[in-house]
């Protein structure tokens, strides 16, 4: 299962790729451009045109299924790679000093919250984030 952070990173990457065309310069898919058979189409009967239309719609539907499957696979691969990168970065961090033993004070009064764990690498002190107590 993916965490919200991993999914956010994945969607951010997709946004950059789609809007800024990053990462697609290396391996572009070669699309076979086909020109419609104009002479046939201009002289074809209504039944032939309907058959041609259905064959093109069927081909388009098949391409859409392939694209969907490739997109799903691409998302999975990128999410796995980003997870590996995140794990490497976590291992490179210096270990944090253990917190002193609790003095029996309530967790809310000690100034420590769950978000402090998530943003532990920030230089700002926890008290500065919450304003006056």
PDB file of C-alpha atoms in Angstrom, residues 7-58:
ATOM      1  CA  UNK A   7       1.113   9.112  -3.916  1.00  0.00           C
ATOM      2  CA  UNK A   8       1.623  12.873  -3.745  1.00  0.00           C
ATOM      3  CA  UNK A   9       5.160  12.481  -5.115  1.00  0.00           C
ATOM      4  CA  UNK A  10       3.891  10.223  -7.872  1.00  0.00           C
ATOM      5  CA  UNK A  11       1.153  12.634  -8.940  1.00  0.00           C
ATOM      6  CA  UNK A  12       3.578  15.560  -8.768  1.00  0.00           C
ATOM      7  CA  UNK A  13       5.942  13.729 -11.093  1.00  0.00           C
ATOM      8  CA  UNK A  14       3.114  12.875 -13.490  1.00  0.00           C
ATOM      9  CA  UNK A  15       2.059  16.527 -13.537  1.00  0.00           C
ATOM     10  CA  UNK A  16       5.563  17.647 -14.405  1.00  0.00           C
ATOM     11  CA  UNK A  17       5.895  15.015 -17.108  1.00  0.00           C
ATOM     12  CA  UNK A  18       2.543  15.795 -18.663  1.00  0.00           C
ATOM     13  CA  UNK A  19       2.769  19.567 -18.507  1.00  0.00           C
ATOM     14  CA  UNK A  20       6.481  20.131 -19.005  1.00  0.00           C
ATOM     15  CA  UNK A  21       7.306  17.046 -21.117  1.00  0.00           C
ATOM     16  CA  UNK A  22      10.128  15.963 -18.809  1.00  0.00           C
ATOM     17  CA  UNK A  23      11.464  12.451 -19.095  1.00  0.00           C
ATOM     18  CA  UNK A  24       9.947  11.642 -22.484  1.00  0.00           C
ATOM     19  CA  UNK A  25      12.823  12.906 -24.635  1.00  0.00           C
ATOM     20  CA  UNK A  26      14.704   9.610 -24.457  1.00  0.00           C
ATOM     21  CA  UNK A  27      12.153   7.035 -25.544  1.00  0.00           C
ATOM     22  CA  UNK A  28       9.330   8.425 -27.581  1.00  0.00           C
ATOM     23  CA  UNK A  29       6.796   5.907 -28.777  1.00  0.00           C
ATOM     24  CA  UNK A  30       6.828   5.739 -32.524  1.00  0.00           C
ATOM     25  CA  UNK A  31       3.264   6.100 -33.678  1.00  0.00           C
ATOM     26  CA  UNK A  32       2.372   4.735 -37.040  1.00  0.00           C
ATOM     27  CA  UNK A  33       0.671   7.610 -38.815  1.00  0.00           C
ATOM     28  CA  UNK A  34      -1.779   6.252 -41.281  1.00  0.00           C
ATOM     29  CA  UNK A  35      -3.605   8.293 -43.820  1.00  0.00           C
ATOM     30  CA  UNK A  36      -7.186   7.254 -44.383  1.00  0.00           C
ATOM     31  CA  UNK A  37      -7.671   5.471 -47.712  1.00  0.00           C
ATOM     32  CA  UNK A  38      -9.257   8.526 -49.361  1.00  0.00           C
ATOM     33  CA  UNK A  39     -10.042   6.918 -52.713  1.00  0.00           C
ATOM     34  CA  UNK A  40     -11.789   4.028 -51.006  1.00  0.00           C
ATOM     35  CA  UNK A  41     -13.646   6.262 -48.547  1.00  0.00           C
ATOM     36  CA  UNK A  42     -14.873   8.670 -51.210  1.00  0.00           C
ATOM     37  CA  UNK A  43     -16.249   5.868 -53.354  1.00  0.00           C
ATOM     38  CA  UNK A  44     -17.437   3.521 -50.561  1.00  0.00           C
ATOM     39  CA  UNK A  45     -21.040   2.693 -49.816  1.00  0.00           C
ATOM     40  CA  UNK A  46     -22.715   3.626 -46.546  1.00  0.00           C
ATOM     41  CA  UNK A  47     -22.280   0.046 -45.261  1.00  0.00           C
ATOM     42  CA  UNK A  48     -18.558   0.103 -46.066  1.00  0.00           C
ATOM     43  CA  UNK A  49     -18.140   3.458 -44.327  1.00  0.00           C
ATOM     44  CA  UNK A  50     -19.963   2.139 -41.259  1.00  0.00           C
ATOM     45  CA  UNK A  51     -17.710  -0.907 -41.217  1.00  0.00           C
ATOM     46  CA  UNK A  52     -14.607   1.291 -41.555  1.00  0.00           C
ATOM     47  CA  UNK A  53     -15.855   3.556 -38.737  1.00  0.00           C
ATOM     48  CA  UNK A  54     -16.451   0.576 -36.427  1.00  0.00           C
ATOM     49  CA  UNK A  55     -13.021  -0.876 -37.158  1.00  0.00           C
ATOM     50  CA  UNK A  56     -11.345   2.480 -36.337  1.00  0.00           C
ATOM     51  CA  UNK A  57     -13.393   2.846 -33.126  1.00  0.00           C
ATOM     52  CA  UNK A  58     -12.450  -0.689 -32.134  1.00  0.00           C
TER      53      UNK A  58
END
